[in-house]
Each structure stands twice: as C-alpha cells, then as structure tokens.
Amino acid sequence: MGVSIQVDKLNAWFGKTQALYDIDMKVEANHATAVIGPSGCGKSTFVRCLNRMHETIPEARATGRVRIGELDVYNGTSATQIRRRIGMVFQKPNPFPTMSIYDNVAAGLKLNGFRDRHRLDEIVERSLQLSALWDEVKDFLKKKSGASLSGGQQQRLCIARALAVQPQVLLMDEPCSALDPISTGKIEELIFQLKESFTIVIVTHNMQQASRVAEFTGFFLLGKLIEFDKTEKIFTNPSDKRTEDYITGRFG
Amino acid sequence: MANLETTADISLPQLSLYRRGTNVLVTLMAASAVILVLLPLGAVFGYLIYKGIGSINLAFLTQTPKPVGEAGGGMANAIAGSALILLIASCIGVPVGIGGGIYLAEYGRNRFGNLIRFTADVLNGVPSIIVGIVAYGLVVLTQGHFSALAGGVALAIMMVPTITRATEEMLLLVPNTVREAALGLGVSRWRTTLSITLRTATSGIITGVMLAFARAAGETAPLLFTAFGNQYWNWNTSQPTAALPLQIFTYAISPFDEWHRQAWAGALILIVLIVLAVSAVRVAASRGMLKGAN
C-alpha cells in the first residue's frame, strides 16, 4: 500500500545556489500528484530530495523535514533504506546495459542480497505484468539485453525494475519526455493502475498529462511552490496569478 | 506538378574538377597514412618470422640453454620464467591498478585525486631501468638476492599507472544515469560501483589491462637486476629466474652466431605468446560477458 508524504520547510542547494525555498507539501497516499513548472524551477530537485538522490550530486545538500509514512527521511534513516521504500523512474530510460531483461528487473533485489530464485522469478513476472511489459518480453527474458528494447519498452522495464523492490512510493521524473505518444499513453494508463498500490509523484512538462493522471498538482516557480491544490482547481480556477499565466501559456 | 519542377530546379550541378581532385587527393593521403602506420608493424613481424622461424623447433620450446659452443638447446626455462614473473606482476599490478582507477573515477574529484592522477602520469613516463632500480632497492636488497618476486614487483610498477588511468577513463564513460538507476533502487554506493559501474566498463578495462600486460611482457631493463636471469629451470619465486626478454638481450649481444639465431627465435616466440595471451583473455572475457547477460 502507498503511504502519504509530508514535506515541511524543505530547502535545497547546489553548492551556494539555492534551488528550493521552504517547500511545504502534503502528498496523499494512493493518489498521483503532479509537479509542474517551467524548466529550472526545481521540480526535479524537489522529487530527488524525497528519496535523497539530491545528495548524490557533489556539493548538493538539503535541509528540512520529509516524512514518508512513519519514516523520517532526513533523520535517523539511511539513504539506501529510504531509496528501497521509494522507487524512482528517471527522465531517460536507463536500463543496465550489460544485464538481461530478467536481471534488470531482479537487480534491486539481487544487489541487496536477495537470493531466493523461486521468489525472484515470481517477483520479476509480477513486476513486468504490473508495468504492462510481460507479454512483449516473456519469450526472451534472459536472452536479450535490457538495452535491446525500444525506448518505450525500456521505460516500462525501468518501471518494473523500480516496482520489483516493492516500494511504497513511486517518483517519476518526466518519465515520458523521451517517448512517443503511444508509449506515453501506455505509461499514463499504467500510472492509473499503479495508483491502487502506490503513491505516485510525477514531474511533467506536459500539462495535459498532469491533468489526465494526477488528482493533485503543485506548481513550482524559481524554486518556490507557488500553488498546490486539486488538479481540477489548478487548471480551471487557480488562485495565484502566476499559476494562471503559466497554465494559459503566457510564459514558461 | 509544381513540386516536380522545384525538384528539378534545385538539382545539384556537377562537382567541379577541383573538388573531385581534392577528394581523391585527401583520400589517397589518408590511405597512405594508414599504410605508413601498418608498414613498420608488418616489417618487424615479417623480418622476425624470416630470421626466427628457422631456429624454432621442439627442442627450443622444451630445453634449457646449452653451454657456449654446443649446438641446440632452447629457451623453455625463459618462457616459463616470463610466465611466472608476469603472473606475479599481474597479481600485484592488476588489483592495485583497477582499485586506483575506481578511486579516481568514483571518489577522486578532489586535490588528492589530482595528485594521484599526476603521479600516475609521471610514473608512466619514468624510464623502465629506473623502475628496475626501485624494485632492486625494495626487494632485492631486503631479500639479499635476485628473485622472480623482484622482477614481478618491477613489472607491476610498470603496469599500475597504465591500468589505473585506463580504468578511470572507462569508468567515467559509464553514463551517470546508470549509477543513478542503481542508487535509486537503494543499492549502496560501493555495491553500485562494483556490480554496476565496473561491470558496464569491463571490456574497456580489460583492453587497458592487456595493453599494460603486453608492454610489461616485453620489458627487459626492469628485469636486469631484479629477476637477473637463469640458465636453468626455476619455479622458486625467491630465486633468480630467466625471462624471455632477458634471454634475448643476453643472446643478442653475445658474439656467437648460434646465439644470435636463437635470439631471433626468442623474439618471435615472445611476440606470438603475447598475441596469444591477449587474444585468449579477450575471448574468455567476451564469453564471460555473454554468460553474464544470460
């Protein structure tokens, strides 16, 4: 089951440049929350702070309080522990190039010391089914490399890989920006189904996509969360002038 | 139909004689550059075969050298000695080199890393005879006698900088997105480096290792006062040991025609063995990689 995310006073820096200013946000469990805003507004940095991927960049740091369910992300838990609970799908599909499709999906468990082959087979099949890729790859799971798939398939493979470690939250950083409309459609359908079992945060440049898949939307501008509300409200009746300007295409 | 007319209008004019001429000229220059590069290699190898093949026979590959004046004998002990010394060198040089490369690529974005990088580059340019003296001071003087171990240490010092820099380059070629994918799954940093980054760069690293190996296999100077050479069989790592380059050197500067012929044969055997070893590792590695992908 998904869990809710509570963000309080989150600040993030790259070296001396501040990228996020005092972000407060409450992400509902088992819903999809979209994060929109112009390039460079801190959307990606925001989601990368949720699973502490932000700090893997040299000289990057973050302060504040993030709670994922009962877990305090920046206090008393290790980054690896957090990342096992919070799956992440990146902008560009990034399967492990030297691994087969099967090994790609099993990687998260195998590398963390999971050895039960029988269970592994089950988990790989279920994850690929969840990500709607099973029927397309089941005949050559261990024969073909993950890199041999098409871009859209690779992205679904990456989703399966993230799901295999059984996270409670799935972060998606512009998962469709490198994909064609058909693959995008498939992944959006997927997001709909995944909401039943996971909490989803999706960064997107595509406002139609945000309105299609997300119940809640946050609008970021210059590192600040300008407005956060039900998606419908944001797109039909935003309370802030800047949100309105952005969604009507007046800037950004 | 208007479209067709437009197409006709923009059809390219015949290339001028000048441009076609330049094209031919530049192609010829590139081709001759390739020939210039390959020619010395072919010439060396051809001349080695011409001079050396006549002296290669079963005895050459299975016997130890005969005393001066007696015909026959071979370099079997030197072949074995080279193998022993290179094994020792690889056991020391490869782990240290790869470890250093990993440090530089994954953790070395700081002044200490730059210092190591600079040191490795300088070490790469140090004359090999100096490396031999260092190994002499480190191993021979402390042990009190020449040994295969000392030779191995000297060659290992020769191998480390090449392997370190090659490993670093190859690891840096692995896209950061691949590292992030593993970190994002909750895999720890060291596990990501070993199981993901290193594995993705394996084939490139093997190339670097084999380059260093081939270079070390042909080194003579570092062995002169470390392995020292030996006219007899020796498998004891703490005893003076024969090595192919040493044997070739000794025979080549001797005044005897028979020894000269054997030196040519030894040189040919050395090149062939290096090529065989490098190819074998490449084949084994590509098999292993395929297995890994299955």
XYZ file of C-alpha atoms in Angstrom:
546
model
C 0.000 0.000 0.000
C 1.082 3.539 -0.629
C 1.799 5.957 2.180
C 1.426 9.703 2.380
C 4.349 12.132 2.178
C 4.631 15.166 4.404
C 7.158 17.821 3.415
C 7.945 20.704 5.787
C 10.309 23.611 5.150
C 12.394 21.800 2.568
C 15.365 23.822 1.307
C 17.891 22.536 -1.203
C 21.184 23.860 -2.526
C 23.653 23.146 -5.282
C 26.868 24.471 -3.784
C 25.970 28.076 -2.905
C 22.985 28.314 -5.243
C 19.690 27.714 -3.540
C 17.340 25.591 -5.644
C 14.358 25.152 -3.337
C 12.883 27.584 -0.813
C 10.790 26.426 2.158
C 8.638 23.867 0.367
C 5.631 22.574 2.310
C 3.513 19.897 0.712
C 1.287 17.019 1.695
C 1.114 14.204 -0.833
C -1.915 11.947 -0.363
C -1.427 8.189 -0.167
C -2.515 6.160 -3.192
C -3.005 9.185 -5.375
C -0.953 10.654 -8.160
C 0.469 14.097 -7.542
C 1.854 16.074 -10.461
C 4.647 18.609 -10.165
C 4.656 21.201 -12.947
C 6.572 24.352 -13.715
C 8.994 25.835 -16.231
C 12.484 24.394 -16.760
C 14.884 25.057 -13.921
C 12.135 25.757 -11.388
C 13.244 22.967 -9.037
C 10.696 20.254 -9.891
C 13.302 17.544 -10.367
C 15.316 18.717 -7.392
C 12.149 18.509 -5.304
C 11.404 14.862 -6.120
C 15.079 13.964 -5.833
C 15.018 15.345 -2.303
C 12.199 12.970 -1.412
C 14.408 9.875 -1.821
C 17.701 11.600 -1.075
C 19.019 11.273 -4.627
C 19.711 15.005 -4.493
C 22.676 14.495 -2.194
C 24.423 12.110 -4.619
C 25.422 15.183 -6.638
C 28.711 16.650 -5.373
C 28.200 19.708 -3.163
C 24.425 19.351 -3.194
C 22.590 19.416 0.133
C 19.117 19.733 1.557
C 17.561 20.705 4.882
C 14.073 20.402 6.233
C 11.759 17.614 7.183
C 10.336 14.952 4.902
C 8.181 12.193 6.289
C 7.242 9.197 4.158
C 4.572 7.365 6.124
C 6.133 6.925 9.569
C 9.686 7.276 8.187
C 11.685 10.460 8.756
C 13.761 10.752 5.564
C 16.451 13.129 6.794
C 16.643 11.910 10.363
C 17.644 8.516 11.642
C 17.300 6.559 8.404
C 19.995 5.723 5.893
C 19.729 6.886 2.306
C 19.733 3.310 0.979
C 16.888 2.364 3.305
C 14.863 5.329 2.072
C 15.505 4.538 -1.567
C 14.330 0.961 -1.128
C 10.988 2.288 0.092
C 10.735 4.936 -2.619
C 11.165 3.800 -6.207
C 12.317 6.213 -8.865
C 11.848 6.350 -12.624
C 14.115 8.741 -14.479
C 13.651 11.048 -17.431
C 15.655 8.955 -19.857
C 15.160 5.183 -19.763
C 18.290 3.811 -18.064
C 18.307 0.009 -18.060
C 21.567 -1.636 -17.008
C 23.199 -2.203 -20.416
C 25.110 -5.381 -19.525
C 22.125 -7.139 -17.974
C 19.336 -9.219 -19.467
C 15.733 -8.097 -19.124
C 15.279 -10.509 -16.239
C 18.407 -9.329 -14.423
C 17.396 -5.705 -14.897
C 14.132 -6.294 -13.055
C 15.779 -8.500 -10.429
C 18.748 -6.127 -9.960
C 17.388 -4.165 -6.994
C 16.695 -7.339 -5.024
C 19.767 -9.278 -6.113
C 22.182 -6.442 -5.361
C 20.643 -6.079 -1.928
C 21.344 -9.712 -1.186
C 18.024 -11.382 -2.049
C 18.851 -14.932 -3.199
C 15.596 -16.959 -3.309
C 15.455 -17.844 -7.033
C 11.894 -19.105 -6.940
C 10.532 -15.967 -5.311
C 12.684 -13.886 -7.647
C 11.035 -15.489 -10.706
C 7.617 -14.643 -9.275
C 8.547 -11.063 -8.454
C 10.087 -10.454 -11.893
C 6.957 -11.783 -13.613
C 4.617 -9.770 -11.424
C 6.611 -6.568 -11.829
C 6.709 -6.929 -15.604
C 2.976 -7.603 -15.632
C 2.331 -4.551 -13.483
C 4.333 -2.438 -15.907
C 2.456 -3.986 -18.871
C 5.626 -5.305 -20.470
C 5.335 -9.029 -19.668
C 3.554 -10.101 -22.860
C 6.074 -8.292 -25.030
C 9.214 -9.749 -23.434
C 8.274 -13.033 -21.730
C 9.821 -15.158 -24.529
C 13.338 -13.757 -24.222
C 13.597 -12.606 -20.614
C 17.080 -13.990 -20.095
C 18.308 -13.905 -23.674
C 18.000 -10.266 -24.622
C 19.718 -7.336 -23.006
C 17.594 -4.595 -21.493
C 19.228 -2.121 -23.860
C 17.889 -4.007 -26.911
C 14.293 -2.927 -26.240
C 12.641 0.140 -27.755
C 12.616 3.395 -25.807
C 9.050 2.971 -24.552
C 9.697 -0.635 -23.575
C 12.894 0.385 -21.803
C 10.982 2.914 -19.755
C 8.399 0.299 -18.756
C 11.326 -2.007 -17.930
C 12.676 0.708 -15.637
C 9.255 0.990 -14.009
C 9.196 -2.786 -13.490
C 12.687 -2.594 -12.015
C 11.542 0.097 -9.579
C 8.410 -1.894 -8.643
C 10.338 -5.125 -8.015
C 11.811 -3.828 -4.769
C 8.211 -3.268 -3.617
C 8.354 0.401 -2.758
C 5.504 2.367 -1.188
C 6.065 5.461 -3.249
C 6.988 5.829 -6.908
C 8.712 9.015 -8.041
C 8.633 9.684 -11.771
C 10.858 12.404 -13.150
C 9.415 13.300 -16.558
C 9.014 9.618 -17.417
C 7.503 10.304 -20.839
C 9.633 13.149 -22.126
C 11.743 10.840 -24.310
C 8.814 8.764 -25.563
C 6.381 8.855 -28.482
C 2.633 9.415 -27.901
C 1.757 5.707 -27.980
C 4.334 4.778 -25.347
C 3.293 7.837 -23.366
C -0.307 6.620 -23.481
C 0.742 3.226 -22.172
C 2.669 4.715 -19.291
C -0.200 7.022 -18.367
C -2.562 4.031 -18.274
C -0.005 2.327 -16.105
C 0.065 5.237 -13.674
C -3.686 4.906 -13.311
C -3.393 1.261 -12.309
C -0.360 1.756 -10.108
C -2.186 4.339 -8.008
C -4.108 1.497 -6.379
C -0.970 0.164 -4.733
C 1.489 3.065 -4.700
C 1.658 6.755 -4.014
C 2.880 8.449 -7.155
C 4.671 11.759 -7.605
C 5.194 12.667 -11.243
C 7.195 15.556 -12.625
C 5.969 16.609 -16.022
C 6.350 19.339 -18.595
C 3.141 18.281 -20.207
C 0.166 19.970 -18.604
C -2.340 17.744 -20.357
C -0.529 14.807 -18.852
C -0.757 16.331 -15.395
C -4.480 16.882 -15.790
C -5.010 13.342 -17.127
C -3.157 11.349 -14.489
C -2.954 13.389 -11.290
C -5.535 14.247 -8.634
C -3.259 16.881 -7.134
C -0.894 19.305 -8.790
C 1.832 21.535 -7.444
C 3.117 24.487 -9.448
C 6.777 25.409 -8.937
C 8.412 28.646 -9.989
C 12.006 29.721 -9.277
C 12.399 27.163 -6.509
C 9.173 28.038 -4.708
C 5.950 26.110 -4.524
C 3.510 28.740 -5.785
C 0.332 26.761 -5.544
C -0.691 23.277 -4.532
C -4.236 22.047 -4.872
C -6.573 19.619 -6.587
C -5.582 19.321 -10.234
C -9.011 20.482 -11.338
C -8.737 23.620 -9.277
C -5.224 24.408 -10.564
C -6.251 24.062 -14.184
C -9.668 25.705 -14.061
C -9.532 28.223 -11.271
C -6.017 28.857 -9.947
C -5.799 31.248 -7.026
C -2.410 32.664 -7.972
C -1.888 34.944 -10.950
C 1.465 33.269 -11.825
C -0.131 29.818 -11.974
C -2.770 31.161 -14.295
C -0.153 32.782 -16.524
C 1.787 29.543 -16.723
C -1.079 27.190 -17.491
C -2.545 29.540 -20.064
C 0.833 29.655 -21.769
C 1.660 33.283 -21.124
C 5.208 32.328 -20.048
C 7.395 29.277 -19.454
C 3.313 19.103 -60.716
C 4.748 22.335 -59.456
C 6.630 20.200 -56.957
C 8.456 18.303 -59.658
C 9.640 21.499 -61.266
C 11.018 22.716 -57.959
C 12.923 19.446 -57.553
C 14.437 19.879 -60.988
C 15.454 23.437 -60.161
C 17.496 22.507 -57.101
C 19.311 19.517 -58.656
C 22.988 19.906 -57.799
C 25.419 20.948 -60.502
C 28.194 18.547 -61.466
C 31.040 18.766 -58.950
C 33.865 20.847 -60.243
C 37.106 19.202 -61.333
C 38.892 20.965 -58.476
C 36.618 19.445 -55.817
C 36.774 15.958 -57.278
C 40.539 16.242 -57.472
C 40.796 17.362 -53.853
C 38.574 14.456 -52.829
C 40.852 11.910 -54.499
C 43.973 13.571 -53.111
C 42.767 13.615 -49.488
C 41.540 10.016 -49.710
C 44.957 8.992 -51.005
C 46.701 10.871 -48.206
C 44.554 9.145 -45.578
C 45.211 5.759 -47.160
C 48.956 6.320 -47.278
C 48.925 7.366 -43.619
C 47.321 4.006 -42.785
C 49.993 2.210 -44.798
C 52.732 4.210 -43.058
C 51.351 3.090 -39.711
C 50.969 -0.563 -40.665
C 54.214 -0.863 -42.624
C 56.669 -0.888 -39.686
C 54.466 -3.360 -37.815
C 54.314 -5.683 -40.820
C 58.010 -5.223 -41.495
C 59.033 -6.037 -37.911
C 56.819 -9.079 -37.746
C 57.838 -10.285 -41.215
C 61.543 -9.895 -40.503
C 61.153 -11.688 -37.163
C 59.491 -14.637 -38.870
C 62.147 -14.644 -41.604
C 65.018 -14.614 -39.110
C 63.487 -16.605 -36.300
C 61.329 -19.360 -37.717
C 64.335 -21.445 -38.769
C 65.568 -21.869 -35.199
C 62.219 -22.786 -33.703
C 61.808 -26.479 -33.070
C 60.642 -28.764 -30.299
C 63.988 -28.552 -28.513
C 63.815 -24.751 -28.499
C 60.449 -24.906 -26.734
C 61.299 -27.704 -24.283
C 65.004 -27.460 -23.384
C 67.196 -25.135 -21.365
C 70.152 -23.300 -22.976
C 73.233 -25.333 -23.871
C 76.708 -24.122 -22.859
C 78.608 -21.969 -25.347
C 79.869 -23.947 -28.323
C 77.296 -26.724 -28.120
C 74.561 -26.571 -30.725
C 70.866 -26.949 -29.850
C 69.238 -26.171 -26.563
C 66.309 -23.826 -26.121
C 64.561 -21.174 -24.086
C 61.900 -23.244 -22.343
C 63.050 -22.047 -18.924
C 62.901 -18.432 -20.075
C 59.343 -18.878 -21.417
C 58.299 -20.415 -18.117
C 60.179 -17.735 -16.176
C 58.470 -14.944 -18.098
C 55.109 -16.566 -17.384
C 55.949 -16.796 -13.671
C 57.171 -13.201 -13.421
C 54.178 -11.870 -15.387
C 51.826 -13.845 -13.170
C 53.351 -12.232 -10.088
C 53.280 -8.810 -11.771
C 49.609 -9.217 -12.745
C 48.621 -10.431 -9.277
C 50.089 -7.248 -7.794
C 49.556 -4.738 -10.620
C 46.018 -5.513 -11.787
C 44.198 -5.229 -8.419
C 46.184 -2.143 -7.410
C 45.704 -0.545 -10.839
C 41.980 -1.232 -11.033
C 41.495 -0.186 -7.415
C 43.284 3.084 -8.093
C 41.189 3.646 -11.210
C 37.983 3.088 -9.244
C 39.095 5.576 -6.618
C 39.963 8.203 -9.215
C 36.723 7.808 -11.168
C 34.256 7.458 -8.307
C 35.805 9.351 -5.400
C 38.751 11.268 -6.815
C 37.177 14.591 -7.759
C 39.438 16.471 -5.370
C 43.022 17.631 -4.903
C 44.189 14.268 -3.619
C 42.725 12.664 -6.736
C 44.538 15.167 -8.943
C 47.766 14.390 -7.113
C 47.324 10.665 -7.791
C 46.476 11.360 -11.437
C 49.620 13.451 -11.821
C 51.729 10.825 -10.059
C 50.378 8.058 -12.282
C 51.157 10.056 -15.410
C 54.705 10.781 -14.224
C 55.227 7.142 -13.262
C 54.096 6.171 -16.745
C 56.937 8.248 -18.162
C 59.673 7.053 -15.807
C 62.374 5.114 -17.736
C 61.939 1.413 -17.115
C 65.516 0.993 -15.907
C 64.732 3.372 -13.032
C 61.737 1.218 -12.114
C 64.151 -1.724 -12.065
C 66.410 0.122 -9.645
C 63.455 0.868 -7.378
C 62.473 -2.809 -7.295
C 66.135 -3.666 -6.687
C 66.167 -1.373 -3.683
C 62.784 -2.536 -2.400
C 63.017 -6.282 -2.883
C 66.495 -7.464 -3.894
C 68.359 -5.558 -1.185
C 65.907 -6.570 1.553
C 65.839 -10.224 0.473
C 69.553 -10.282 -0.201
C 69.300 -11.978 -3.604
C 67.786 -11.616 -7.092
C 64.374 -13.239 -7.484
C 61.301 -13.729 -9.664
C 59.403 -11.791 -6.999
C 61.624 -8.747 -7.510
C 61.065 -8.990 -11.279
C 57.331 -9.262 -10.699
C 57.322 -6.188 -8.465
C 59.267 -4.203 -11.063
C 56.845 -5.147 -13.850
C 53.869 -4.486 -11.547
C 55.120 -0.921 -11.008
C 55.280 -0.603 -14.802
C 51.686 -1.863 -15.161
C 49.927 0.107 -12.425
C 49.770 3.610 -13.998
C 48.517 2.329 -17.361
C 45.813 0.212 -15.726
C 44.810 2.957 -13.296
C 44.320 5.579 -15.981
C 42.579 3.165 -18.379
C 40.206 2.023 -15.627
C 39.429 5.614 -14.695
C 38.717 6.592 -18.314
C 36.465 3.589 -18.855
C 34.513 4.126 -15.632
C 33.988 7.788 -16.496
C 32.500 6.692 -19.825
C 29.719 4.850 -17.979
C 26.760 7.263 -18.081
C 25.793 8.744 -14.735
C 22.191 7.704 -15.364
C 23.252 4.079 -14.917
C 24.764 4.859 -11.496
C 21.635 6.787 -10.529
C 19.450 3.863 -11.572
C 21.259 1.599 -9.118
C 21.394 4.175 -6.314
C 17.682 4.828 -6.854
C 16.973 1.150 -6.147
C 18.527 1.511 -2.718
C 21.776 -0.148 -3.704
C 24.703 1.131 -1.655
C 27.435 3.160 -3.287
C 30.190 0.528 -3.147
C 27.821 -2.165 -4.444
C 26.808 0.131 -7.304
C 30.457 0.694 -8.176
C 31.394 -2.991 -8.095
C 28.289 -4.613 -9.574
C 27.039 -1.957 -11.962
C 29.658 0.610 -12.970
C 32.644 -1.732 -13.073
C 30.649 -4.408 -14.869
C 29.436 -1.976 -17.501
C 33.028 -0.896 -18.169
C 34.558 -4.385 -18.092
C 35.501 -4.728 -21.746
C 37.290 -1.382 -21.820
C 39.151 -2.142 -18.602
C 40.272 -5.492 -19.996
C 41.714 -3.682 -23.013
C 43.691 -1.415 -20.678
C 44.912 -4.355 -18.591
C 46.041 -6.285 -21.661
C 47.845 -3.232 -23.006
C 49.766 -2.939 -19.756
C 50.386 -6.686 -19.716
C 51.757 -6.747 -23.260
C 54.021 -3.824 -22.527
C 55.334 -5.400 -19.317
C 55.894 -8.742 -21.069
C 58.411 -7.148 -23.421
C 60.281 -5.124 -20.789
C 63.952 -6.018 -20.365
C 65.506 -3.211 -18.384
C 63.453 -3.606 -15.165
C 64.416 -7.299 -15.058
C 68.180 -6.821 -15.451
C 68.894 -6.510 -11.762
C 65.704 -7.930 -10.324
C 64.900 -11.295 -11.953
C 68.510 -11.317 -13.183
C 68.155 -14.374 -15.441
C 68.982 -18.013 -15.028
C 70.318 -20.730 -17.343
C 68.285 -23.438 -15.607
C 64.679 -24.217 -14.709
C 63.396 -22.377 -11.695
C 59.922 -22.275 -10.170
C 61.010 -20.785 -6.874
C 59.821 -17.172 -6.640
C 62.730 -16.276 -4.365
C 65.415 -17.420 -6.806
C 66.901 -15.681 -9.853
C 64.695 -16.522 -12.810
C 65.093 -16.475 -16.575
C 62.822 -14.301 -18.684
C 62.416 -14.180 -22.454
C 63.419 -10.534 -22.953
C 66.497 -11.059 -20.741
C 67.494 -14.181 -22.630
C 67.021 -12.391 -25.959
C 69.126 -9.488 -24.695
C 71.950 -11.765 -23.459
C 71.991 -13.788 -26.670
C 71.723 -10.789 -28.969
C 74.784 -9.045 -27.520
C 76.831 -12.282 -27.487
C 79.481 -12.902 -30.162
C 78.074 -16.297 -31.267
C 76.056 -16.808 -34.461
C 74.093 -19.682 -32.978
C 73.001 -17.479 -30.063
C 72.024 -14.692 -32.465
C 69.748 -17.092 -34.307
C 68.232 -18.199 -31.020
C 67.691 -14.572 -30.009
C 65.659 -14.031 -33.192
C 63.626 -17.136 -32.456
C 63.103 -15.980 -28.875
C 61.832 -12.597 -30.049
C 59.393 -14.282 -32.407
C 58.150 -16.585 -29.639
C 57.721 -13.575 -27.300
C 55.533 -11.705 -29.797
C 53.465 -14.770 -30.610
C 52.930 -15.578 -26.934
C 51.845 -12.000 -26.159
C 49.373 -12.037 -29.046
C 48.053 -15.434 -27.914
C 47.685 -14.335 -24.287
C 45.882 -11.110 -25.214
C 43.536 -12.914 -27.619
C 42.799 -15.662 -25.091
C 41.832 -13.127 -22.422
C 39.649 -11.245 -24.903
C 37.821 -14.405 -25.971
C 37.394 -15.561 -22.375
C 36.127 -12.131 -21.356
C 33.591 -11.904 -24.163
C 32.329 -15.403 -23.315
C 32.050 -14.449 -19.678
C 30.177 -11.272 -20.565
C 27.709 -13.206 -22.676
C 27.172 -15.556 -19.778
C 26.576 -12.573 -17.536
C 23.916 -11.278 -19.903
C 22.040 -14.570 -19.950
